[in-house]
mmCIF file of N, CA and C in Angstrom:
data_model
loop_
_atom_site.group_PDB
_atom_site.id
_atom_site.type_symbol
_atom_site.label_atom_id
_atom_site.label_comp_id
_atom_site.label_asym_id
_atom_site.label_seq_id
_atom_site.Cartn_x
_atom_site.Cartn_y
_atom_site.Cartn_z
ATOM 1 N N UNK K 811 -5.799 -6.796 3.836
ATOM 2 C CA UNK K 811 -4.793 -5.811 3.512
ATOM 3 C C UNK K 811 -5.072 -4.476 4.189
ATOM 4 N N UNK K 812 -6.011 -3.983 4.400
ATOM 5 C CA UNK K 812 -6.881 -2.955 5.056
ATOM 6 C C UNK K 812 -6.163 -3.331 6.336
ATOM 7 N N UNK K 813 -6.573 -3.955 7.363
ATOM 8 C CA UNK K 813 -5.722 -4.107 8.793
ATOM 9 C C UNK K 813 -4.482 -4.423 8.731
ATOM 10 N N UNK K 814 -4.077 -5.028 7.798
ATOM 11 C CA UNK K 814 -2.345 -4.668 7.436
ATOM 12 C C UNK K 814 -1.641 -3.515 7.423
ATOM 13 N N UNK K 815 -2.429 -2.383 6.871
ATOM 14 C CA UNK K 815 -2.423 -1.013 6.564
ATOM 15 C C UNK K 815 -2.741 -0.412 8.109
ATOM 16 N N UNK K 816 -3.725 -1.289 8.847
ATOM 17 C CA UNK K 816 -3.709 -0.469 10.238
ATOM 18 C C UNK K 816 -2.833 -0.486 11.104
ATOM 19 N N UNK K 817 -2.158 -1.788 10.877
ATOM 20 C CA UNK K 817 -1.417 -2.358 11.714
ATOM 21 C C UNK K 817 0.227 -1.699 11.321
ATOM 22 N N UNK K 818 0.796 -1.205 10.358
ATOM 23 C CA UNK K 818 1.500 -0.733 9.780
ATOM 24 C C UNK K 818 1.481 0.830 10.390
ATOM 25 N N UNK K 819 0.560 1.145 10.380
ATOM 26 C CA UNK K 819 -0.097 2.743 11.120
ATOM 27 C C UNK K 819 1.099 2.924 12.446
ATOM 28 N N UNK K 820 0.485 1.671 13.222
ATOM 29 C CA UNK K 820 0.886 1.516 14.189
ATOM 30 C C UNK K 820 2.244 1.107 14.919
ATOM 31 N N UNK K 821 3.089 0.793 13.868
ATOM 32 C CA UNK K 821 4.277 0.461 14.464
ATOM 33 C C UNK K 821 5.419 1.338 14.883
ATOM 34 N N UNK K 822 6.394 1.418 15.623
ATOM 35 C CA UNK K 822 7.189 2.686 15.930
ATOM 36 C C UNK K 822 8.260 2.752 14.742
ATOM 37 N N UNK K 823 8.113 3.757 14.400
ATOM 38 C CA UNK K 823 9.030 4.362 13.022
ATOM 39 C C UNK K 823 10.530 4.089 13.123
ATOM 40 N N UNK K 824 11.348 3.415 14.534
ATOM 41 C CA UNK K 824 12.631 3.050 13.803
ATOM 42 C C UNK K 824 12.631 1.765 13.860
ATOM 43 N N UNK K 825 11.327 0.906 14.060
ATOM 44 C CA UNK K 825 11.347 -0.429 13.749
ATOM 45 C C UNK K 825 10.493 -0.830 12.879
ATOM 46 N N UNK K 826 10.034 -0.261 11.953
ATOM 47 C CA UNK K 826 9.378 0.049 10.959
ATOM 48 C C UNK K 826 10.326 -0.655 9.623
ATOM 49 N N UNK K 827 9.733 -1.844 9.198
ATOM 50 C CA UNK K 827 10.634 -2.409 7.846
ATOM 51 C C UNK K 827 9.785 -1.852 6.676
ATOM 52 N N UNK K 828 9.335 -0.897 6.733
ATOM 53 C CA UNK K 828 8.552 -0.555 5.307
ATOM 54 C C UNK K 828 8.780 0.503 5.008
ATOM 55 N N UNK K 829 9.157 1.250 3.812
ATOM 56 C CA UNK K 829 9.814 2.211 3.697
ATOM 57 C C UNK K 829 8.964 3.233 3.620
ATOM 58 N N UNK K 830 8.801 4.766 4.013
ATOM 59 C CA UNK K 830 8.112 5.692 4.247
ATOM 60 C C UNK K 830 7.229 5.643 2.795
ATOM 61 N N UNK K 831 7.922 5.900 1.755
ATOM 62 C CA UNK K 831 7.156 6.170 0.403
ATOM 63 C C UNK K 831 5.979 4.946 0.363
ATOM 64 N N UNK K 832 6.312 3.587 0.459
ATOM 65 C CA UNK K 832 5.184 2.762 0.394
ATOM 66 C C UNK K 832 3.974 2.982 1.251
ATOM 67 N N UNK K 833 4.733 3.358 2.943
ATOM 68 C CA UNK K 833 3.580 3.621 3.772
ATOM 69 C C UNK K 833 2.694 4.675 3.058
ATOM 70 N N UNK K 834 3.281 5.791 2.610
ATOM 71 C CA UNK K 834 2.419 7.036 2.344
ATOM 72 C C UNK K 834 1.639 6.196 1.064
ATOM 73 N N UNK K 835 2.064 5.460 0.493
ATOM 74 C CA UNK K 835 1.230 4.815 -0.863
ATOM 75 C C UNK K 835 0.004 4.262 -0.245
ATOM 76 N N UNK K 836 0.583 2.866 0.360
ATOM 77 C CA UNK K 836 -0.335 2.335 0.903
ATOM 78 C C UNK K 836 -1.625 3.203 1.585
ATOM 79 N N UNK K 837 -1.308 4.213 2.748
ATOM 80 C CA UNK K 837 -2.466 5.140 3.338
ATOM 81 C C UNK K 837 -2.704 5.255 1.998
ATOM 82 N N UNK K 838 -2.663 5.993 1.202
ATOM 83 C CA UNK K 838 -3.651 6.814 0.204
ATOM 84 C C UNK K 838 -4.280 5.634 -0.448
ATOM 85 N N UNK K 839 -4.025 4.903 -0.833
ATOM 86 C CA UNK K 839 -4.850 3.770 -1.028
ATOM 87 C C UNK K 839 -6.110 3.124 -0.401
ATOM 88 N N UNK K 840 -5.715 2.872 1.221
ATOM 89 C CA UNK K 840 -6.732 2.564 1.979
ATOM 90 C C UNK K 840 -7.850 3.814 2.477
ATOM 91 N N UNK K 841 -7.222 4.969 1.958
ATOM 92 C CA UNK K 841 -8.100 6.054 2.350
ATOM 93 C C UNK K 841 -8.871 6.581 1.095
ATOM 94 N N UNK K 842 -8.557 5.987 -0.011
ATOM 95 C CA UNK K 842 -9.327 6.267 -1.458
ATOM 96 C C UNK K 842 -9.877 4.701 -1.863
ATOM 97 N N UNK K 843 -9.951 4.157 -1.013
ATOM 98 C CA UNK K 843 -10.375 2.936 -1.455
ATOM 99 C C UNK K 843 -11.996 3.173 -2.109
ATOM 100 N N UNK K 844 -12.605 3.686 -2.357
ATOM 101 C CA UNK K 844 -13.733 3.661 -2.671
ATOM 102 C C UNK K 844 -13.517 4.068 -4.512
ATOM 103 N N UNK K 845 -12.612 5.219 -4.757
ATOM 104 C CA UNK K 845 -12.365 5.888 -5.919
ATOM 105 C C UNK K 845 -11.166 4.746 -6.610
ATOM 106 N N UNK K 846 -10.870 5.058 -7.739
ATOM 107 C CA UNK K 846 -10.424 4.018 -8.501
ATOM 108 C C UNK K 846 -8.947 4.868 -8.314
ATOM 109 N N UNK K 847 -7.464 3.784 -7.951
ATOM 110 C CA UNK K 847 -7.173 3.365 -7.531
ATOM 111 C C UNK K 847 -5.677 3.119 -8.460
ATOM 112 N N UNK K 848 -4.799 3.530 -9.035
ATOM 113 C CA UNK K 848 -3.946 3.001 -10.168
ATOM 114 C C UNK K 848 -2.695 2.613 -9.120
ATOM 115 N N UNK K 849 -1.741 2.408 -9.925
ATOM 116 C CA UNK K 849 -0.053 1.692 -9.623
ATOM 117 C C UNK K 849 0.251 3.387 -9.588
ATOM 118 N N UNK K 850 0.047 3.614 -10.757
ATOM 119 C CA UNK K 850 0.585 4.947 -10.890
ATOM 120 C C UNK K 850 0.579 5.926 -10.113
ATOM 121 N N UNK K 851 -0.854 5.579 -9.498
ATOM 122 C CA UNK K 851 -1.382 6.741 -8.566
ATOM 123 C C UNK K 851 -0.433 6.841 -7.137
ATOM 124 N N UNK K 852 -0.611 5.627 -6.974
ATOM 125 C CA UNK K 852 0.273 4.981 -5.841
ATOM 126 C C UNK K 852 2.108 5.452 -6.014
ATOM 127 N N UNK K 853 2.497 5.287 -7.177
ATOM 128 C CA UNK K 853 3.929 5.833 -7.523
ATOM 129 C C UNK K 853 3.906 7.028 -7.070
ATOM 130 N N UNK K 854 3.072 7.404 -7.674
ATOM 131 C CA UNK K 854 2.679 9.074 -7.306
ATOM 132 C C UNK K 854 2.742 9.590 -6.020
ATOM 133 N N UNK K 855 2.288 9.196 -5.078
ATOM 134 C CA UNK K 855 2.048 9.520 -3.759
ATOM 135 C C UNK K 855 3.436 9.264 -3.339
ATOM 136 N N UNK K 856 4.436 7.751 -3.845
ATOM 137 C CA UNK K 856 5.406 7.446 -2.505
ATOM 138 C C UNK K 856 6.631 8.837 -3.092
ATOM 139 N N UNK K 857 6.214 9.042 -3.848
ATOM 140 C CA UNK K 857 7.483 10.251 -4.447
ATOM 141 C C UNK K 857 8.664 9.386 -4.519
ATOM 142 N N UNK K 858 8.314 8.057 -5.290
ATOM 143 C CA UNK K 858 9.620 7.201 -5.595
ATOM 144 C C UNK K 858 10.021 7.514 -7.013
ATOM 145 N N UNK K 859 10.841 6.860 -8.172
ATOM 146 C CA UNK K 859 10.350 6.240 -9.142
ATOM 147 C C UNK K 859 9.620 5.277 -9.394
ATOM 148 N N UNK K 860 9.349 4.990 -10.539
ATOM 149 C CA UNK K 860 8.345 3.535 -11.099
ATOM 150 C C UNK K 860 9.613 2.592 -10.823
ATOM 151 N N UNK K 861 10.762 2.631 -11.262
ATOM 152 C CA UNK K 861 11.145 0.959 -10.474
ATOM 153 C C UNK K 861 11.540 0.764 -9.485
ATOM 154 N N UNK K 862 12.002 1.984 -8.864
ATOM 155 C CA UNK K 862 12.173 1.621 -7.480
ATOM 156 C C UNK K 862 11.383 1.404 -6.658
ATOM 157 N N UNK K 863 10.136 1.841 -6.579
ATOM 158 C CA UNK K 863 8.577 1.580 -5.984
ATOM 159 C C UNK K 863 8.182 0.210 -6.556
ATOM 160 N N UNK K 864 7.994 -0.375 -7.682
ATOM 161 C CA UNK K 864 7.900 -1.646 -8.129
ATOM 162 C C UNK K 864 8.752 -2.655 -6.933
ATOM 163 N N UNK K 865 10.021 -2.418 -7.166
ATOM 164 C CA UNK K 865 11.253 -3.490 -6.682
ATOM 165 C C UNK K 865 10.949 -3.497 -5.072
ATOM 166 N N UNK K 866 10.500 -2.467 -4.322
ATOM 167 C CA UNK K 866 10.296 -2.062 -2.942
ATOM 168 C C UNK K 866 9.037 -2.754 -2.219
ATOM 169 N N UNK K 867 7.699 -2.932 -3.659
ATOM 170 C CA UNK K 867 6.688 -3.055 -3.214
ATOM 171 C C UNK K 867 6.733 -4.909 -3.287
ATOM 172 N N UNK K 868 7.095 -5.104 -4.248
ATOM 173 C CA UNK K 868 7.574 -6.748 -4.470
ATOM 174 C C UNK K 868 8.585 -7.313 -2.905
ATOM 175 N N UNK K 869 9.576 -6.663 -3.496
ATOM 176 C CA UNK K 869 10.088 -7.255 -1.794
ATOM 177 C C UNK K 869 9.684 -7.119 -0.832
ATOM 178 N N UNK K 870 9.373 -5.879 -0.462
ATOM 179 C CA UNK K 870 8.526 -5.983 1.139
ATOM 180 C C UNK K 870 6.597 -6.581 1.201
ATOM 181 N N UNK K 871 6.151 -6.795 -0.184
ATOM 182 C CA UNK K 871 4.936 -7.129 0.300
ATOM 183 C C UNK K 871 4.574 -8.782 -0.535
ATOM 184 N N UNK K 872 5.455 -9.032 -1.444
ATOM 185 C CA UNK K 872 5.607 -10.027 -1.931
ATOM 186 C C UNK K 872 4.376 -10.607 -2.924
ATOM 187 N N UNK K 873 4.077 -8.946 -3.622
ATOM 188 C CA UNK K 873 3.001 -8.861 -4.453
ATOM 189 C C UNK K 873 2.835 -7.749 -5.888
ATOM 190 N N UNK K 874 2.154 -7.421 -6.415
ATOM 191 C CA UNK K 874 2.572 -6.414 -7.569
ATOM 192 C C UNK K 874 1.700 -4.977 -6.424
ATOM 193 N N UNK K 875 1.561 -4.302 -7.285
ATOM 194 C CA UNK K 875 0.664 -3.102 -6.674
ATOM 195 C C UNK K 875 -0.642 -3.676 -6.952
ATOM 196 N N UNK K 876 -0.971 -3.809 -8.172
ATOM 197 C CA UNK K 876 -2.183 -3.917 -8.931
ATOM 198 C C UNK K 876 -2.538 -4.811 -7.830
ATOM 199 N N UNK K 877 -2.128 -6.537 -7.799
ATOM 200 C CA UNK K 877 -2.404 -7.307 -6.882
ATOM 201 C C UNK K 877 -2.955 -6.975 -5.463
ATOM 202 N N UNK K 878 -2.315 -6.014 -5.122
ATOM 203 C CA UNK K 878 -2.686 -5.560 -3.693
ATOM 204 C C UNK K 878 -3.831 -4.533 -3.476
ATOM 205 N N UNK K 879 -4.073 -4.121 -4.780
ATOM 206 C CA UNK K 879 -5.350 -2.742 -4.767
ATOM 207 C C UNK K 879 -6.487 -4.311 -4.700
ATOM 208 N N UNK K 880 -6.214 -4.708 -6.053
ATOM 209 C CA UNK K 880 -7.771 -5.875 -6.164
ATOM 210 C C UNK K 880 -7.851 -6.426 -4.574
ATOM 211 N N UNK K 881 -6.779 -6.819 -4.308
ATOM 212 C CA UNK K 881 -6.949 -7.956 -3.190
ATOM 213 C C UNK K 881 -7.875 -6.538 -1.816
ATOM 214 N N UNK K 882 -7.273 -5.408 -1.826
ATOM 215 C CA UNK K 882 -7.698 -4.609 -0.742
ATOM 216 C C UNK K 882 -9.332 -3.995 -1.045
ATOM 217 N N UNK K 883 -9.516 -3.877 -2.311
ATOM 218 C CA UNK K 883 -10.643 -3.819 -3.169
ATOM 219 C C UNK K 883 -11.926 -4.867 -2.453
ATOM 220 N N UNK K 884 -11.271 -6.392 -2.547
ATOM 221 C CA UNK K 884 -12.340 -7.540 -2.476
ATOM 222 C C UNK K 884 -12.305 -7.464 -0.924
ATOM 223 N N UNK K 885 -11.750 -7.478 -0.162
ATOM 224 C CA UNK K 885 -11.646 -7.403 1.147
ATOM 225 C C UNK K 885 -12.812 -6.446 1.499
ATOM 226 N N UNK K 886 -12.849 -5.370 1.229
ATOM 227 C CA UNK K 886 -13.161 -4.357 1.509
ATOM 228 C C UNK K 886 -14.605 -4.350 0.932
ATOM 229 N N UNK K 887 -14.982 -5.198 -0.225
ATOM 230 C CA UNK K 887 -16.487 -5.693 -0.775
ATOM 231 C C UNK K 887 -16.946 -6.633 0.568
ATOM 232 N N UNK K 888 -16.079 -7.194 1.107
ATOM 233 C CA UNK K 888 -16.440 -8.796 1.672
ATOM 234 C C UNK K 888 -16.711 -7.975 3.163
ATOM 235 N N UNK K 889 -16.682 -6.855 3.821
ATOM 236 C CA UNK K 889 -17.246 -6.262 4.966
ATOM 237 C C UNK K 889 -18.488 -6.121 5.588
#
């Protein structure tokens, strides 16, 4: 999920299928990955609401938040 996040970095912004608020979530995530880590926190950053950030993060990543911190979490143990 970490090189997902790099790779996301990298793409040109009008072909970009991920919506700005998640990107800005996602970075703060992979850049606080060490500090603990909430949904909320993440809401917080995309300057969405809670369901529209929910419904956004499900469809485009086809996962919860929580799901995607642990999963970027263990990845990130497994280095």
């Amino acid at each position: 999920l970490v090189e997902l996040w790099r790779t996301l970095r990298e793409v040109e912004p009008a072909s970009d299928p991920v919506h700005p608020g998640l990107r800005q979530a996602m970075g703060w995530a992979a850049s606080n990955i060490e500090s603990t880590i909430t949904a909320s926190g993440m809401i917080a950053e995309s300057g969405m609401s809670s369901t529209r950030f929910y419904e956004l993060f499900a469809e485009t990543f086809g996962t919860s938040p929580k799901d995607y911190i642990l999963r970027m979490k263990i990845e990130r143990a497994t280095e």
